[in-house]
Coordinates of C-alpha atoms in Angstrom, one line a residue:
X1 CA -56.6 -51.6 28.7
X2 CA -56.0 -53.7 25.2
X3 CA -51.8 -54.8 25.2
X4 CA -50.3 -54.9 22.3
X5 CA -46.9 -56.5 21.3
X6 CA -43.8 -54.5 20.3
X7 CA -39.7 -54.8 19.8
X8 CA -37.7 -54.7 22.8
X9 CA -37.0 -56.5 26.0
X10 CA -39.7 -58.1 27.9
X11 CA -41.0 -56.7 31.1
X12 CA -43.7 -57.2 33.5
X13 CA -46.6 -55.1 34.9
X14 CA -45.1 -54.4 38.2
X15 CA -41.6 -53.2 36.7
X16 CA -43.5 -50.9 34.1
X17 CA -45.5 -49.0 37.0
X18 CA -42.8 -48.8 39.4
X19 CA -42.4 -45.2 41.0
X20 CA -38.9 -44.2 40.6
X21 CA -39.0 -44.0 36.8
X22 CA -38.5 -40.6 35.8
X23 CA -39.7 -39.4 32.3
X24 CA -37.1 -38.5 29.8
X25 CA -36.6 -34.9 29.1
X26 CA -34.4 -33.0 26.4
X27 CA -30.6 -33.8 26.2
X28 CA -29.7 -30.6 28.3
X29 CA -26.5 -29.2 27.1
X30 CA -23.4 -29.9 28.6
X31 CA -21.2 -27.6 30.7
X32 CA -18.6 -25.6 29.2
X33 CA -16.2 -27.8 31.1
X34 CA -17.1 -30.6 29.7
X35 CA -18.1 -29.5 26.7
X36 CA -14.3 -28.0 26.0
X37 CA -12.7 -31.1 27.4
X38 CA -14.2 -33.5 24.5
X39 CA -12.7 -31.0 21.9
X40 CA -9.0 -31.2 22.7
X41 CA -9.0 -33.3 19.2
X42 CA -10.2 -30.0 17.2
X43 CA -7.3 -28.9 15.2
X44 CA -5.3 -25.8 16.5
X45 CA -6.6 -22.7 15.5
X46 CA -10.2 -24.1 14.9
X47 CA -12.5 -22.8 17.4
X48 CA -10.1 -20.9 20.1
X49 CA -9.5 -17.7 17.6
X50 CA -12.3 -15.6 19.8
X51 CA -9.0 -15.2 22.5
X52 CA -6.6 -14.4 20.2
X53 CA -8.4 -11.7 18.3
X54 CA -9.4 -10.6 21.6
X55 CA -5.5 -10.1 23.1
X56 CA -4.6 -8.8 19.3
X57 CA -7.3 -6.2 19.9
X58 CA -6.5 -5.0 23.3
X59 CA -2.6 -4.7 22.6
X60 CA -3.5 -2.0 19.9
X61 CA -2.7 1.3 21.2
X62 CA -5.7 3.8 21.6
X63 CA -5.9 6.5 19.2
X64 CA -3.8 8.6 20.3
X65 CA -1.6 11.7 18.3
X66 CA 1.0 9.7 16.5
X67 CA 3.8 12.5 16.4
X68 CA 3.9 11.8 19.7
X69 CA 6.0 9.6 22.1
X70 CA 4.1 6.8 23.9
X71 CA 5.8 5.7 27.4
X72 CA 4.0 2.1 28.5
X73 CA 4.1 1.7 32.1
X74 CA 3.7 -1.6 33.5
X75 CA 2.7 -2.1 37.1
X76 CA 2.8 -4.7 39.7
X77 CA 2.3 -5.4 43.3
X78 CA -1.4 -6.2 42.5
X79 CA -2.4 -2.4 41.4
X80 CA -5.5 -2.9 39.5
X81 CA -6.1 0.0 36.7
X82 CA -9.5 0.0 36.3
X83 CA -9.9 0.1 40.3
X84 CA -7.2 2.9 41.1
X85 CA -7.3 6.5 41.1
X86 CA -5.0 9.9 40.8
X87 CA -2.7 7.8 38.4
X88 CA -1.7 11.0 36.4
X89 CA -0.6 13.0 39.4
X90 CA 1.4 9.7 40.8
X91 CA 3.3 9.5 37.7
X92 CA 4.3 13.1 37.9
X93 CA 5.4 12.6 41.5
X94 CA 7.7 9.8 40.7
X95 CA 9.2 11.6 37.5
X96 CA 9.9 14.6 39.2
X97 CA 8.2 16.7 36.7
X98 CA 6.4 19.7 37.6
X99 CA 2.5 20.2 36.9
X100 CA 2.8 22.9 34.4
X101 CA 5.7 20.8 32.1
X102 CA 3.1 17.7 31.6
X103 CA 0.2 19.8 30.7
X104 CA 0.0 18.3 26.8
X105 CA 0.9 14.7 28.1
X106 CA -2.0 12.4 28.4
X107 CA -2.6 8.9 30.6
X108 CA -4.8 5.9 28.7
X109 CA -5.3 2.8 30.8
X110 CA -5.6 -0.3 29.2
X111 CA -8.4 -2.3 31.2
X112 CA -7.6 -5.6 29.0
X113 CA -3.4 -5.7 30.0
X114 CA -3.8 -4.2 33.1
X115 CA -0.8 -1.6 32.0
X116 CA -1.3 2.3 31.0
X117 CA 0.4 4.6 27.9
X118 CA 1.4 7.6 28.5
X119 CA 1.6 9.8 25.4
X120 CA 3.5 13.2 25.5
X121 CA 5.4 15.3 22.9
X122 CA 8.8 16.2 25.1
X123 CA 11.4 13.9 25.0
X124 CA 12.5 15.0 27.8
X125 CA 9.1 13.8 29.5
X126 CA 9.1 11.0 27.9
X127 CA 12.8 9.6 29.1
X128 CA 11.8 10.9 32.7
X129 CA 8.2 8.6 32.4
X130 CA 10.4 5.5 31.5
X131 CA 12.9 5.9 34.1
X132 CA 10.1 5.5 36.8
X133 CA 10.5 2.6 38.8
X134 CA 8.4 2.9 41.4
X135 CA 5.0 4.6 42.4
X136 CA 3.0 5.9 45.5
X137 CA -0.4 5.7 45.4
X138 CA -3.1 6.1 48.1
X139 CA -0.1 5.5 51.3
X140 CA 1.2 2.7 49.2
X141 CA 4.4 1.9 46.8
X142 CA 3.3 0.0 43.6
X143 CA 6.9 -1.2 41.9
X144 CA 6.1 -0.2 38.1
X145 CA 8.4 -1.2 34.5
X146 CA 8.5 1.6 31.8
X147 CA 9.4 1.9 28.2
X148 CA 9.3 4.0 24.9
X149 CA 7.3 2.9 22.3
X150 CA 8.5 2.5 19.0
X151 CA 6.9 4.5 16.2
X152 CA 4.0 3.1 14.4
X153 CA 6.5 3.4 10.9
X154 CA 9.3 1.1 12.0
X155 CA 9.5 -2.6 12.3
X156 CA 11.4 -4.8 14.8
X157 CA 14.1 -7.6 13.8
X158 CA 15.7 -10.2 16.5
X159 CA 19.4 -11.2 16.1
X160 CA 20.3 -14.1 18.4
X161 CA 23.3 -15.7 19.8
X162 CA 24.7 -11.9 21.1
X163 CA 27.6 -12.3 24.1
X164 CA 25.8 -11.5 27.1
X165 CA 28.6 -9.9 28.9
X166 CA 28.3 -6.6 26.4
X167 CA 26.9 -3.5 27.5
X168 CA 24.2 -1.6 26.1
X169 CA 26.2 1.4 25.1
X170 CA 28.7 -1.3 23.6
X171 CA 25.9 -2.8 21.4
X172 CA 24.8 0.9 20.2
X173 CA 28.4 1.3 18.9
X174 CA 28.6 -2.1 17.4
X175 CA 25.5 -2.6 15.4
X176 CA 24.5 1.8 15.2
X177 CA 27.1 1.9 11.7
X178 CA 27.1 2.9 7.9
X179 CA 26.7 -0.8 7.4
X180 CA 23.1 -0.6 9.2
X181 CA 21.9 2.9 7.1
X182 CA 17.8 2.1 8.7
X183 CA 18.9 1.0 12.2
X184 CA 17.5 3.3 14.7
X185 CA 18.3 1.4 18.5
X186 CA 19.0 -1.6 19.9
X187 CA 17.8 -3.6 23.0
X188 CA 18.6 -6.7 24.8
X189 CA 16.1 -9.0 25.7
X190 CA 17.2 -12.0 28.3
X191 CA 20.8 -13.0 28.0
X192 CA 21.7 -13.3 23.9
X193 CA 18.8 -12.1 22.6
X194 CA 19.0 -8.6 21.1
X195 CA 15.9 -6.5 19.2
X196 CA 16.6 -3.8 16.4
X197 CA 14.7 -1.4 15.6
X198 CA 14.3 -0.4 11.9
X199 CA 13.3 2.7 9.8
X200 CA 10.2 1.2 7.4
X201 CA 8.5 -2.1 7.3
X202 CA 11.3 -3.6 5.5
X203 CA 14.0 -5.5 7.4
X204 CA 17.1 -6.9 6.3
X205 CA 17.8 -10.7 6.1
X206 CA 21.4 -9.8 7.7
X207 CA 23.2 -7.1 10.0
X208 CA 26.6 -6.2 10.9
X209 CA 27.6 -5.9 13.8
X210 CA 31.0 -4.4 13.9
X211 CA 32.7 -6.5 11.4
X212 CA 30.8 -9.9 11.8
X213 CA 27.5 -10.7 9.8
X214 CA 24.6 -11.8 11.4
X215 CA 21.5 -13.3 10.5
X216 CA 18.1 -11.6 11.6
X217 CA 15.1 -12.7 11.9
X218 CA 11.0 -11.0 12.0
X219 CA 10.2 -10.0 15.4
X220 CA 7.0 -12.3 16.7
X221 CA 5.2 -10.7 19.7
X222 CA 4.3 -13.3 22.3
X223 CA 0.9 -13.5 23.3
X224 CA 0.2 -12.4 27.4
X225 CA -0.5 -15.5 29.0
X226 CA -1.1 -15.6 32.8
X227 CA 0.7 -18.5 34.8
X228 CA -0.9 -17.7 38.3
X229 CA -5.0 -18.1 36.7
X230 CA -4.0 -19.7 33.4
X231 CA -6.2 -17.0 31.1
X232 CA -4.9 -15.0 28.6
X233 CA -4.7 -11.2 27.8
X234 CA -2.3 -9.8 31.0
X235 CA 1.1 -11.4 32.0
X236 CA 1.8 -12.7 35.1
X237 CA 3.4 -9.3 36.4
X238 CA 0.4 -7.5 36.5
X239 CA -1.8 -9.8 37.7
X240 CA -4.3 -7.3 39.6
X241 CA -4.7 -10.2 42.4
X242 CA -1.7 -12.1 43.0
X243 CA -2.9 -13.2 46.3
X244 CA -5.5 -14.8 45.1
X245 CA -4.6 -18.9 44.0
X246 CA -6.0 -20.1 40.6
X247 CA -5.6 -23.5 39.3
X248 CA -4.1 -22.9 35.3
X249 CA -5.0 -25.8 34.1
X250 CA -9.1 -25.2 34.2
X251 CA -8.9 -21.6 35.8
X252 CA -10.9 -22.7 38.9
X253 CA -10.4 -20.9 42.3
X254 CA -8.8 -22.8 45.0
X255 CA -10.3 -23.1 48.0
X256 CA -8.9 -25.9 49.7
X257 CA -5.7 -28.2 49.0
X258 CA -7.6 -31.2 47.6
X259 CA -8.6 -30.0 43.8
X260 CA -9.8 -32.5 41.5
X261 CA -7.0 -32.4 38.5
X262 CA -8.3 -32.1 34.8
X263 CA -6.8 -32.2 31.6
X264 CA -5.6 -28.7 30.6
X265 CA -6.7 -27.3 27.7
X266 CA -5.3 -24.4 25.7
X267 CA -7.4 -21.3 25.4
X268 CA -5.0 -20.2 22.6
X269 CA -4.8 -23.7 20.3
X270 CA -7.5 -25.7 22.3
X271 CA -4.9 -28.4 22.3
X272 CA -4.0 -30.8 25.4
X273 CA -1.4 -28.5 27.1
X274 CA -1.4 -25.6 29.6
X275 CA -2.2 -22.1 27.8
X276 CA 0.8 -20.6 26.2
X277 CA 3.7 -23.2 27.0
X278 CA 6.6 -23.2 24.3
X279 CA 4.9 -25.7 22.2
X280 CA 2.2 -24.1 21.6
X281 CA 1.7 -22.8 17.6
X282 CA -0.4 -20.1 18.5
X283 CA 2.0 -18.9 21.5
X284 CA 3.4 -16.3 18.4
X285 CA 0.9 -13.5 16.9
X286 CA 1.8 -12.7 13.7
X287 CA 3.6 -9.5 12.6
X288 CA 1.8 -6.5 11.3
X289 CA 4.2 -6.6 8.0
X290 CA 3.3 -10.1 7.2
X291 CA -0.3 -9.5 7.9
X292 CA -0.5 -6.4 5.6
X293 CA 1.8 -8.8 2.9
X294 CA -0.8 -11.3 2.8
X295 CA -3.8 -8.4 2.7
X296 CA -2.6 -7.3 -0.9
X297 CA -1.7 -10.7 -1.9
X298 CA -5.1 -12.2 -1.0
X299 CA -6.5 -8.1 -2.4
X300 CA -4.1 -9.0 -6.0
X301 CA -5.3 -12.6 -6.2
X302 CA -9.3 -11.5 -5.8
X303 CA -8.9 -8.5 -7.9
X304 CA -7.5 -10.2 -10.8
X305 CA -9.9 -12.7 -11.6
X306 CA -12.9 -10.0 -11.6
X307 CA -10.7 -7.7 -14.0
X308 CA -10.4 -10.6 -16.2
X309 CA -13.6 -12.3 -16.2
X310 CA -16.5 -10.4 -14.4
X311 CA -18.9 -13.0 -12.6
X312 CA -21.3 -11.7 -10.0
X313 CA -21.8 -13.4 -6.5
X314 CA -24.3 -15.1 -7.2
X315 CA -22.8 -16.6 -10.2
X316 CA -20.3 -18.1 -8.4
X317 CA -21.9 -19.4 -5.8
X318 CA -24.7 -21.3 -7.5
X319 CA -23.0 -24.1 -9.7
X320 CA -25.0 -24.9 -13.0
X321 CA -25.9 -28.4 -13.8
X322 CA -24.9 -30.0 -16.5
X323 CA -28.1 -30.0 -18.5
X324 CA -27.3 -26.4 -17.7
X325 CA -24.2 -26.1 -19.3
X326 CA -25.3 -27.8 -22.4
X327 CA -27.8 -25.1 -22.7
X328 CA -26.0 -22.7 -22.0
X329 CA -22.5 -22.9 -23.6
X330 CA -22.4 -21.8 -27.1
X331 CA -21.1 -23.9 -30.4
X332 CA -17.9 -23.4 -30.6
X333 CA -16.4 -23.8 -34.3
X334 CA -13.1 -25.2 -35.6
X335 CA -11.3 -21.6 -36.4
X336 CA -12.2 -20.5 -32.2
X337 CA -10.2 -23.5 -30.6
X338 CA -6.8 -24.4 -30.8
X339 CA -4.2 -27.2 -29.6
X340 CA -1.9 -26.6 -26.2
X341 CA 1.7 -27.4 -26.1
X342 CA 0.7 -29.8 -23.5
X343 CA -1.8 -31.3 -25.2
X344 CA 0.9 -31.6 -28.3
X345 CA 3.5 -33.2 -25.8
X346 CA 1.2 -36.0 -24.5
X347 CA -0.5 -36.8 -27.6
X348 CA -4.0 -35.3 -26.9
X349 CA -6.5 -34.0 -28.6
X350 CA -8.1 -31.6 -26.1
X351 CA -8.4 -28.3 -27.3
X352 CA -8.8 -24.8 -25.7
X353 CA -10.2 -21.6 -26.9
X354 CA -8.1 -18.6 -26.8
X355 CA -10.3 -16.7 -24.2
X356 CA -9.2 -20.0 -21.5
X357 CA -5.4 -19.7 -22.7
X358 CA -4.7 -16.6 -21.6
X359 CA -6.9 -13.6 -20.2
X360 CA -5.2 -10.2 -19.5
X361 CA -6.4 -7.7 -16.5
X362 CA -8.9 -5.2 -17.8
X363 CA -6.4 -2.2 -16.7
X364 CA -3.9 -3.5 -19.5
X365 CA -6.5 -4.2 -22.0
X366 CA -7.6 -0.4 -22.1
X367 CA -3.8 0.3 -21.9
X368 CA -3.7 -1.8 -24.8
X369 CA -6.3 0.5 -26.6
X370 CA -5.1 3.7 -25.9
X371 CA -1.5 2.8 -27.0
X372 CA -3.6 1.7 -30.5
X373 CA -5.7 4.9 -30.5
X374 CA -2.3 7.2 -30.0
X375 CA -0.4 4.8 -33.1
X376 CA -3.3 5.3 -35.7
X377 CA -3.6 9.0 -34.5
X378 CA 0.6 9.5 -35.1
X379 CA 0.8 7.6 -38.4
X380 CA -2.1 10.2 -39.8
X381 CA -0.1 13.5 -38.1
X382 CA 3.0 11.6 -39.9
X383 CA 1.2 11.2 -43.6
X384 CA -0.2 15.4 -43.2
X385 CA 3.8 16.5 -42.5
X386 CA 5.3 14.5 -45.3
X387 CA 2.9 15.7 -47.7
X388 CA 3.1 19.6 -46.7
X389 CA 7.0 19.0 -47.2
X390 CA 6.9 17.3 -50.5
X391 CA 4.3 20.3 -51.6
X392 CA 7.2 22.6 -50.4
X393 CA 10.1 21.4 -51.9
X394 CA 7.6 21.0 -55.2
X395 CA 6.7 24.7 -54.6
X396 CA 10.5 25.7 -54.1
X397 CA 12.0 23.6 -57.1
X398 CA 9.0 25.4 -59.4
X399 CA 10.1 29.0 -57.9
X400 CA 13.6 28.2 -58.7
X401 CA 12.6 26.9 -62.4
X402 CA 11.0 30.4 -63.5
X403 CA 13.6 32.5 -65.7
X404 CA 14.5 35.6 -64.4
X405 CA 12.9 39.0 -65.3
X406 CA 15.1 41.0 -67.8
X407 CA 17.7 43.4 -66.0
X408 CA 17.3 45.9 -68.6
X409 CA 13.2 45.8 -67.4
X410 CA 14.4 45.6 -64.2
X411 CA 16.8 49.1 -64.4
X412 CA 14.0 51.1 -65.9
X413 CA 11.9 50.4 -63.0
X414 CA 14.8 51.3 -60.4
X415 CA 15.4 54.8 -62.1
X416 CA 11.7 55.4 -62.2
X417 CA 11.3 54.5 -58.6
X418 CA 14.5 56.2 -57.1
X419 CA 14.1 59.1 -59.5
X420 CA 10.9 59.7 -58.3
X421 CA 9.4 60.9 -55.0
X422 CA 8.1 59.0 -52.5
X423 CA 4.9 57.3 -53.6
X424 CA 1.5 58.0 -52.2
X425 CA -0.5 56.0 -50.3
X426 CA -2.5 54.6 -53.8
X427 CA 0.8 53.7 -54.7
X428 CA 1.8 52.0 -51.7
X429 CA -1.2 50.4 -51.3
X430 CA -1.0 48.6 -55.0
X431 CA 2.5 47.6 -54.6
X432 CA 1.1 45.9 -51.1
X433 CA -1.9 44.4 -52.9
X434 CA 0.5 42.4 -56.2
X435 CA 2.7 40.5 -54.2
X436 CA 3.4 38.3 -56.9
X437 CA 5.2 40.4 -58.9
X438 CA 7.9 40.9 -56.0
X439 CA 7.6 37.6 -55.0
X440 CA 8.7 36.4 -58.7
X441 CA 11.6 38.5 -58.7
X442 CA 14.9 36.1 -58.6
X443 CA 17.5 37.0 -56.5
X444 CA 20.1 37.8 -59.0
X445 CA 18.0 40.3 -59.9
X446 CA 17.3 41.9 -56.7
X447 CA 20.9 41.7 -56.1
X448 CA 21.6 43.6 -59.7
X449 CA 18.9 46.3 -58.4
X450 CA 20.5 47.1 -55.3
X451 CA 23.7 47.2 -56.7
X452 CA 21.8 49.9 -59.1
X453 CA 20.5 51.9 -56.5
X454 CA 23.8 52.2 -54.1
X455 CA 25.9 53.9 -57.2
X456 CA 23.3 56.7 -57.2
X457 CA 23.2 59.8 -55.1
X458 CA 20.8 58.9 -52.2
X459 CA 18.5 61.2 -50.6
X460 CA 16.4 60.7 -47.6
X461 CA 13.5 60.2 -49.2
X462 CA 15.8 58.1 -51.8
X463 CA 16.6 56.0 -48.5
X464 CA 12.7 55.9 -47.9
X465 CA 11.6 54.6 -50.9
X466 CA 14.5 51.7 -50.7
X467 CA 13.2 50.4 -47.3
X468 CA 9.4 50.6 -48.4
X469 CA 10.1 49.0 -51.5
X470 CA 12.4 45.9 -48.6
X471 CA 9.5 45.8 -46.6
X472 CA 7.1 45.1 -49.4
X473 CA 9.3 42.5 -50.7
X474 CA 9.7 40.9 -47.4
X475 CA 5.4 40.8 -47.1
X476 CA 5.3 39.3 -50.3
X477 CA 7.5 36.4 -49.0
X478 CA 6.2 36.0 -45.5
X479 CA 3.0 35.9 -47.2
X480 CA 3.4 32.8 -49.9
X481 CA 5.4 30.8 -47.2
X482 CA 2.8 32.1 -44.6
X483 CA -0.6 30.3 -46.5
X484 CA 0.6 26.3 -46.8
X485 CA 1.9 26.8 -43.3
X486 CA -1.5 28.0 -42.0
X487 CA -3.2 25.3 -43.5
X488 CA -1.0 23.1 -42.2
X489 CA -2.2 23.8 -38.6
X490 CA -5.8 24.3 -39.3
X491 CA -5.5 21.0 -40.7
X492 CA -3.6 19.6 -37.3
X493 CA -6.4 21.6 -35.0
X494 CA -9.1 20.1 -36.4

């Protein structure tokens, strides 16, 4: 066998064939110990968001009717959910309810928290459910913690530094006021800690209670951490097996008294602490009202720019060279750009075209449009009406102008009419078809005519002819005041 002479550390023959060298093999991956334990340096929040979206989506209640009430029933003594049986008809047993008044209520077990809702539409049922304490099941007493819900359209608020020596029916009558209008209940929690309950996702930045003003603060839910086996989603109540001895810092079984200690790591965080403890940052989920404030911020904020200035995914992903944008961006003349107020204040001469200084939503540029469109549309509606008035009052004022007919004319007509008889239908029918004539008559004169007419002896078909003679007088008028005004609208229609 030829040698040959490489880099490295001399050895002989006998150490390069000696039997206990193993080959090398693939870097096998580490254990998920170990593999955790050199992260604790990974900034909170970084890779440990699996368990949090995990307990965020197991606390939501199941879909279930929302008119109703929901009673959440907490048990202990090690009563696993998922594992038990006849939990409806226990529950019924220990509210003293008969079978036939909780037909419409249903049970949902929650597999995640270990707990169970109850969801009925009595109130009575529902104040009987949350006043269990205790439940038999299979020969054996499980003690249980119940509560009402609150409605899916209210919030929660926290008020601390309460007296702890006040009653609950006291702190009804304190905070329950005109001063609090959306204040449905209250609730202590520990010793001066006190949750209200409000109408809406709103809640005020200060209460009253009685006559002093307090501050208040969001409500924070606190995520279920486990102190017996250190893992998160169920609280240490309800642990199924409380028997059963779990280290918390690495969630290991213990089987003996000698365990080898490890560094704790958070499964909330993945920092250096025990899972849950008061300084961890991610020991608070956050509120449903600043969630769905930040959803239609971050909706406003990514809405806006496409209005404005439509660019397609790919667009934005893929950034252009600069040999690119020298192709691509158009000569911009002198008239397009323009100096900044910024640029004026620190003496510089970079410029900016008007698209860059200011770019409104599309919603208000076709607001913009329509508001023009409506403007051009009145001013045109306005020019048509002042016109059709100045042709009127030109109309009116020549009218007016026209000298009168001669009264003696005028009296030989009268006698002729009323002296007659009532005129056929020829007659009628020509009188009808000159318009004019009536229609140049003044008023004086028409006055002067009827005054005519009333000293002679009237007949009834006197008192005919009079009215046929008005009517044809008014349906000359109608008629010439009648045309402009049609046009007018014919006109406006079109």
């Amino acid at each position: 066998m030829p040698e040959a002479m490489v880099d490295g550390e001399v050895i002989t023959k006998e150490e390069a064939n000696v039997p206990d060298w193993i080959a090398a093999h693939k870097k096998c991956p580490e254990s998920p110990l170990e593999a955790t334990g050199k992260q604790h340096r990974v900034p909170a929040g970084a890779l440990y968001t699996g368990a949090t979206k995990k307990v965020a989506a197991a606390s939501l209640l199941r879909p279930l009717p929302s008119e109703q009430c929901r009673v959440v029933v907490r048990p202990g003594g090690g009563l696993d959910v998922r594992k038990s049986r006849k939990i409806k008809l226990s529950l019924l047993l220990a509210a003293r309810l008969p079978p036939t008044a909780a037909d419409a209520d249903i049970v949902c077990t929650n597999d995640t928290e270990n707990i169970f809702v109850i969801s009925t539409q009595r109130t009575a049922n529902a104040e009987a459910h949350a006043n269990v304490r205790e439940i038999a099941l299979m020969e054996q007493r499980y003690p249980v913690s119940a509560y009402v819900a609150a409605p899916g359209s209210t919030s929660r608020g926290v008020v601390r530094g309460v007296e702890a020596n006040l009653p609950d029916w006291k702190l009804r009558r304190l905070f329950l006021t005109l001063h609090n209008p959306v204040l449905l209940s209250v609730r202590r929690i520990k010793k001066t800690t006190v949750i209200l309950l409000f109408v809406g996702l709103r809640i005020p930045n200060y209460v009253c209670c009685a006559m002093l003003l307090l501050r208040c603060t969001l409500y924070k839910r606190q995520t279920d951490t486990c102190r017996i086996c250190g893992r998160v989603s169920h609280r240490q109540d309800v642990f199924p097996t409380p028997t059963t001895k779990i280290f918390e810092h690495c969630g290991v079984q213990l089987t003996s008294s000698e365990h080898e200690w490890v560094q704790p790591m958070c499964a909330l965080c993945g920092q250096a602490h025990v899972t849950g403890t008061r300084t961890c940052p991610s020991r608070y989920q956050v509120p449903y009202v600043v969630r769905r404030r930040r959803h239609g911020r971050r909706r406003r904020n990514t809405s806006q720019p496409t209005q404005g200035n439509p660019v397609t995914t790919k667009q934005q992903q893929t950034t252009p060279t600069p040999k690119q944008q020298a192709q691509t961006q158009p000569p911009t003349s002198k008239s397009t750009m323009q100096t900044t107020w910024a640029d004026r204040v620190t003496n510089k001469g970079e410029t900016r075209s008007p698209e860059q200084v200011r770019q409104l939503p599309q919603h208000v540029t076709d607001k913009i449009q329509t508001l023009e469109r409506e403007k051009v549309f009145t001013r045109k509606e306005l020019a048509e009406i002042k016109t059709f008035l100045r042709n009127m009052r030109q109309q009116s004022e020549r009218t007016l102008a026209e000298p009168a007919p001669d009264a003696r004319i005028m009296e030989q007509q009268n006698e002729r009419v009323v002296g007659g008889s009532l005129p056929n239908a020829p007659a009628a029918a020509a009188a009808v078809s000159a318009p004019s004539n009536a229609a140049t008559m003044s008023r004086a004169a028409k006055r002067r005519a009827a005054e005519n007419i009333e000293d002679e002896h009237l007949t009834k078909a006197n008192l005919t002819e009079i009215l046929e003679r008005f009517r044809i007088a008014v349906i000359a008028d109608f008629t010439r005041d009648k045309l402009p005004l049609t046009e007018h609208d014919t006109r406006r229609k079109c």
